[in-house]
Short mmCIF file of N, CA and C in Angstrom, two decimals:
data_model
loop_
_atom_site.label_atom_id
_atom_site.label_comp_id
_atom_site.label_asym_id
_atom_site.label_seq_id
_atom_site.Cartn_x
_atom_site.Cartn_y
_atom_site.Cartn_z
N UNK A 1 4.64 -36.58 -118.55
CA UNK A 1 3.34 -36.38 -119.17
C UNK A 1 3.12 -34.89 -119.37
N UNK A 2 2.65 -34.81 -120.24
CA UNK A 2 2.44 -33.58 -120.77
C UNK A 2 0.85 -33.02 -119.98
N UNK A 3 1.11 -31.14 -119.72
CA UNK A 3 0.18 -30.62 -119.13
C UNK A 3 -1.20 -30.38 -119.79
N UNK A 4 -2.56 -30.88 -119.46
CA UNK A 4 -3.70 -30.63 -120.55
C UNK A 4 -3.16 -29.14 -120.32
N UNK A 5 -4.00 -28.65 -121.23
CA UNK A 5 -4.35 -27.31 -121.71
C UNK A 5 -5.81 -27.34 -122.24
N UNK A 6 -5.83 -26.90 -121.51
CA UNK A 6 -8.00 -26.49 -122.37
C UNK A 6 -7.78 -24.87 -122.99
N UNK A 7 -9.15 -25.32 -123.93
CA UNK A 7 -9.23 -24.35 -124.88
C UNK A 7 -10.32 -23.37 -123.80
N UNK A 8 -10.31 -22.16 -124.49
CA UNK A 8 -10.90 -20.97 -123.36
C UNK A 8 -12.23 -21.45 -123.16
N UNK A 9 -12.76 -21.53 -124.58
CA UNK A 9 -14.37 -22.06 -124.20
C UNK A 9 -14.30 -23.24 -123.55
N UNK A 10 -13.75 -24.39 -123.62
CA UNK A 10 -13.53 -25.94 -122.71
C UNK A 10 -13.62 -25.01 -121.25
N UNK A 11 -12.65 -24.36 -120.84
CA UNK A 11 -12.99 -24.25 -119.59
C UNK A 11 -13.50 -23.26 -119.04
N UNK A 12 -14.35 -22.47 -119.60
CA UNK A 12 -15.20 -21.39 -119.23
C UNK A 12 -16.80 -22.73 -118.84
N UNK A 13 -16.74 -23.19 -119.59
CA UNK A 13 -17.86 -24.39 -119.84
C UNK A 13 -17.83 -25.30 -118.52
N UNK A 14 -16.53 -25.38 -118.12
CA UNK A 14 -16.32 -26.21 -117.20
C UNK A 14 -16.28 -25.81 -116.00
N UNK A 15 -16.12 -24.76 -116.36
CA UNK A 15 -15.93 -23.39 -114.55
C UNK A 15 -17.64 -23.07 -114.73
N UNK A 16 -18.32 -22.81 -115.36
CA UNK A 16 -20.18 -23.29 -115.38
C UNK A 16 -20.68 -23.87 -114.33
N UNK A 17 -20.14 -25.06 -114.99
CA UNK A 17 -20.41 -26.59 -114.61
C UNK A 17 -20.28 -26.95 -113.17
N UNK A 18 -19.11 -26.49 -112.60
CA UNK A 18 -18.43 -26.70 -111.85
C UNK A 18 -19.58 -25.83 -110.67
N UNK A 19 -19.77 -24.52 -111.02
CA UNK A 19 -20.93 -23.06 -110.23
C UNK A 19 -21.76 -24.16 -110.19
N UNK A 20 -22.58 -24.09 -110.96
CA UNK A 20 -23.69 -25.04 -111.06
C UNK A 20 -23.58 -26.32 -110.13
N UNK A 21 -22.77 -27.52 -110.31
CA UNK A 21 -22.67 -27.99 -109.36
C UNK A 21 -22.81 -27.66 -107.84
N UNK A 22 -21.83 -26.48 -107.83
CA UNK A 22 -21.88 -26.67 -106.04
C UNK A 22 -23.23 -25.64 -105.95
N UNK A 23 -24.22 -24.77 -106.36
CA UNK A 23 -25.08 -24.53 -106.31
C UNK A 23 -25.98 -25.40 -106.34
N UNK A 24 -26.45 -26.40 -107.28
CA UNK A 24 -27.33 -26.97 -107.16
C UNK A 24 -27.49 -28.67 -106.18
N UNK A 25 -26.28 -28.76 -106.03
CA UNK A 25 -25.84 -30.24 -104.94
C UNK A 25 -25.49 -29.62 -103.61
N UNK A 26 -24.94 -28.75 -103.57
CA UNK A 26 -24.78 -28.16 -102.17
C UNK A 26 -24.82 -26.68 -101.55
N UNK A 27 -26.02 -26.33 -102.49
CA UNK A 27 -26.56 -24.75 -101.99
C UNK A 27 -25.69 -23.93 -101.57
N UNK A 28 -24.75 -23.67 -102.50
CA UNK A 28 -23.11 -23.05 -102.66
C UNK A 28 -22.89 -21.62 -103.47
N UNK A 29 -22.81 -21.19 -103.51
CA UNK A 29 -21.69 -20.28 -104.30
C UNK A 29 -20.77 -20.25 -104.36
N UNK A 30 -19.99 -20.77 -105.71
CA UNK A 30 -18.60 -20.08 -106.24
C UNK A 30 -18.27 -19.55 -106.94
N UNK A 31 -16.92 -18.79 -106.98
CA UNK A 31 -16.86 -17.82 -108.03
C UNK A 31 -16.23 -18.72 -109.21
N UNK A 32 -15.86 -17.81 -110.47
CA UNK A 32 -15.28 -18.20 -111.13
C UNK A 32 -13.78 -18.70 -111.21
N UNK A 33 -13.55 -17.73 -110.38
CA UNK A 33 -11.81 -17.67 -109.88
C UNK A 33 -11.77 -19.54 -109.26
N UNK A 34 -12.34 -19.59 -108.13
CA UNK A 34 -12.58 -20.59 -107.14
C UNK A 34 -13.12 -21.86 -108.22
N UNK A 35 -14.01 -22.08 -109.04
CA UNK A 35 -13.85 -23.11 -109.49
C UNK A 35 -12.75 -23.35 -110.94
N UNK A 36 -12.57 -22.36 -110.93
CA UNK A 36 -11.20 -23.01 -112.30
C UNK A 36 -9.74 -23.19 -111.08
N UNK A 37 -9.70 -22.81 -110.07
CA UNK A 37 -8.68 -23.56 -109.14
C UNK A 37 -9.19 -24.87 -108.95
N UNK A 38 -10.44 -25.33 -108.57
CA UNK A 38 -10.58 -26.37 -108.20
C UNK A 38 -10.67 -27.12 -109.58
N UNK A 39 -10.82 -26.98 -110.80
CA UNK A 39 -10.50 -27.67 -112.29
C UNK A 39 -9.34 -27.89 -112.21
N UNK A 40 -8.60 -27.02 -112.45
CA UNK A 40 -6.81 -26.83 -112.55
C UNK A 40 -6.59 -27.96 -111.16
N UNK A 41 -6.77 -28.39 -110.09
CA UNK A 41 -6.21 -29.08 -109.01
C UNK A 41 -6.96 -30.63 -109.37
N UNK A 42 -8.27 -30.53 -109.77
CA UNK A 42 -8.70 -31.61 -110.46
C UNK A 42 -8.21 -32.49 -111.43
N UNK A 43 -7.43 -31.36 -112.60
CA UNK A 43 -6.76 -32.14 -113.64
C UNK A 43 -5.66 -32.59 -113.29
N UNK A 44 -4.98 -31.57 -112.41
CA UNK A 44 -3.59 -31.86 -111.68
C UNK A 44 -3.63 -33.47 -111.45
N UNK A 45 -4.57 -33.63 -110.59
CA UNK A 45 -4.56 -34.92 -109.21
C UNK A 45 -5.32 -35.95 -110.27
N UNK A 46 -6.22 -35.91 -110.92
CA UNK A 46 -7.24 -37.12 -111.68
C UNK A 46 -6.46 -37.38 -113.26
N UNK A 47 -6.25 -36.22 -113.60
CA UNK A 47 -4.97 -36.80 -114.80
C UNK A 47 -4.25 -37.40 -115.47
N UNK A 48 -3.23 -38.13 -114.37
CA UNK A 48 -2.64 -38.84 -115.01
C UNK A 48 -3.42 -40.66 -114.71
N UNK A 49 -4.14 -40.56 -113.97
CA UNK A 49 -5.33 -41.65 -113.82
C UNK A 49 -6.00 -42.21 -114.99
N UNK A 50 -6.57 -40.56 -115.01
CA UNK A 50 -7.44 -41.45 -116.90
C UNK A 50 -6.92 -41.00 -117.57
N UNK A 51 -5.63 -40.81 -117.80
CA UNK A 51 -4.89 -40.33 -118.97
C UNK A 51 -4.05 -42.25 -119.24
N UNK A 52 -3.57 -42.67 -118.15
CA UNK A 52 -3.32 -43.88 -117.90
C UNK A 52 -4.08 -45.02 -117.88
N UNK A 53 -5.62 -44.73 -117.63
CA UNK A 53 -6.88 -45.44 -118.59
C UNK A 53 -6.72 -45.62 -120.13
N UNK A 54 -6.56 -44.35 -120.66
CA UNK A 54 -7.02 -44.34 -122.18
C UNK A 54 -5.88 -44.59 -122.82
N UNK A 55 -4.81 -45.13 -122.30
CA UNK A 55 -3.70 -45.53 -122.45
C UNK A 55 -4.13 -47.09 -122.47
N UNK A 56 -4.45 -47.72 -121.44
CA UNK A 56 -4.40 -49.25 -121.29
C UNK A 56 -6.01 -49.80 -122.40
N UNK A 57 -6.95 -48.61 -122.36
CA UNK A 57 -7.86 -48.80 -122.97
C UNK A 57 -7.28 -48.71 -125.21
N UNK A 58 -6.48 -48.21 -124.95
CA UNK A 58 -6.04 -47.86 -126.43
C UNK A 58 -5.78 -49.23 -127.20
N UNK A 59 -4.67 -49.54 -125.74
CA UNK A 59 -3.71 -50.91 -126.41
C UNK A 59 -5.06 -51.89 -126.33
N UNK A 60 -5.56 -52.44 -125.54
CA UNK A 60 -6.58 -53.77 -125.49
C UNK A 60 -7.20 -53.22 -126.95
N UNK A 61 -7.90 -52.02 -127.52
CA UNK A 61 -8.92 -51.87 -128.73
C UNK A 61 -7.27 -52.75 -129.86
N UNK A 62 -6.28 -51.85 -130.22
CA UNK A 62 -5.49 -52.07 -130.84
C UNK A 62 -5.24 -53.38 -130.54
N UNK A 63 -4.70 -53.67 -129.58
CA UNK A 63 -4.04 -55.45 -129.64
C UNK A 63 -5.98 -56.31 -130.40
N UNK A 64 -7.16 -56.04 -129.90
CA UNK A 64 -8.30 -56.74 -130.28
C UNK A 64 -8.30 -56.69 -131.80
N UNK A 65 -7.98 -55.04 -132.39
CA UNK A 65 -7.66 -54.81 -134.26
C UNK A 65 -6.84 -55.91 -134.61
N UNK A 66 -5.59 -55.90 -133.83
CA UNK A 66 -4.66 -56.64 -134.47
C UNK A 66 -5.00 -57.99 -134.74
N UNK A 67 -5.17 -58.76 -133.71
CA UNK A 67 -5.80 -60.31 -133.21
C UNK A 67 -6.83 -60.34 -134.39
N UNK A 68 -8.39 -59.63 -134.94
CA UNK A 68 -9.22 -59.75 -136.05
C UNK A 68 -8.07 -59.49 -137.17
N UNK A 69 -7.28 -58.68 -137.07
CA UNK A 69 -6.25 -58.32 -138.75
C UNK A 69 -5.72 -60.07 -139.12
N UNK A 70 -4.86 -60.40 -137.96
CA UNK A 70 -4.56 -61.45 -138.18
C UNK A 70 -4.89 -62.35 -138.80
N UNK A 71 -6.24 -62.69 -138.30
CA UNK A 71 -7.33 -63.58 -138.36
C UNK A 71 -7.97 -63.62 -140.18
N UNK A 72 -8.17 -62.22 -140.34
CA UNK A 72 -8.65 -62.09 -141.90
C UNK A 72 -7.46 -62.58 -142.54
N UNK A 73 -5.90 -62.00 -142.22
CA UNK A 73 -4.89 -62.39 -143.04
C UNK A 73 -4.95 -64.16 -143.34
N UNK A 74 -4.64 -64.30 -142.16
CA UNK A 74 -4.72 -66.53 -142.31
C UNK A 74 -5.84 -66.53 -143.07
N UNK A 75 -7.04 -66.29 -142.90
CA UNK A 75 -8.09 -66.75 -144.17
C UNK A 75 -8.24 -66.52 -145.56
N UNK A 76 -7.02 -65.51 -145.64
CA UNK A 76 -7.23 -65.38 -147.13
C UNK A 76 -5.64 -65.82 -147.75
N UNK A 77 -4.82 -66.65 -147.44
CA UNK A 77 -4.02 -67.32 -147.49
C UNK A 77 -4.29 -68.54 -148.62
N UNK A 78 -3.67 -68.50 -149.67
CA UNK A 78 -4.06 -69.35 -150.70
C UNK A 78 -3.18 -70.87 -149.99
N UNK A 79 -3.92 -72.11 -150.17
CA UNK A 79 -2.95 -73.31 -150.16
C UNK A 79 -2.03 -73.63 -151.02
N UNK A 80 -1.14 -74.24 -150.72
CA UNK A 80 0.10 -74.61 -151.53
C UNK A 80 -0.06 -76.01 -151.76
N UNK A 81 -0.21 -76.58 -152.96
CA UNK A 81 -0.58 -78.04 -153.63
C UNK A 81 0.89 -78.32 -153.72
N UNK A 82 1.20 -79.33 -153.52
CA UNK A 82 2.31 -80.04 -153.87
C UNK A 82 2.52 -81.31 -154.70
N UNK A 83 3.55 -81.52 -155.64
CA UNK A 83 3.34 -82.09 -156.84
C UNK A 83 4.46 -83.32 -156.28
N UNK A 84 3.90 -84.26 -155.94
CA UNK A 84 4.73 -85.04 -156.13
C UNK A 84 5.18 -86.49 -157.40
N UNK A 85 6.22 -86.42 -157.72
CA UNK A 85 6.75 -86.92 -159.20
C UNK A 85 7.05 -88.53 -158.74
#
């Protein structure tokens, strides 16, 4: 599996987020340094989890497309009359 990579603003946004959190849930300070380690160890470890979600979530949408594709195909299926002599 391939490594995310966030874009600078994605994780400047997320190293925020992250301050904010432990400030406002657990009357914390962190630095910046300290929460983009704990992002970077986050994506590390939770990763391939919901990366392996949106994987199983992909196929069920796709296999559900397919199953309705199907479905329109058989209905628009002309009958075949047969002539018997």
């Amino acid at each position: 599996m391939l490594k995310l990579k966030l874009e600078k603003e994605q994780k400047n946004e997320l190293v925020s987020r992250v301050q904010d959190y432990f400030y406002k849930e657990r009357s914390e300070e962190i630095g910046e340094l300290s929460a983009e380690f704990l992002i970077d160890y986050m994506i590390a470890e939770l990763g391939p989890y919901i990366y392996n979600q949106a994987i199983q979530d992909a196929l069920k949408l796709v296999g559900d497309k397919m199953v309705a594709l199907e479905d329109d195909l058989h209905a628009i299926e002309k009958p075949i009359a047969f002539n018997r002599r």
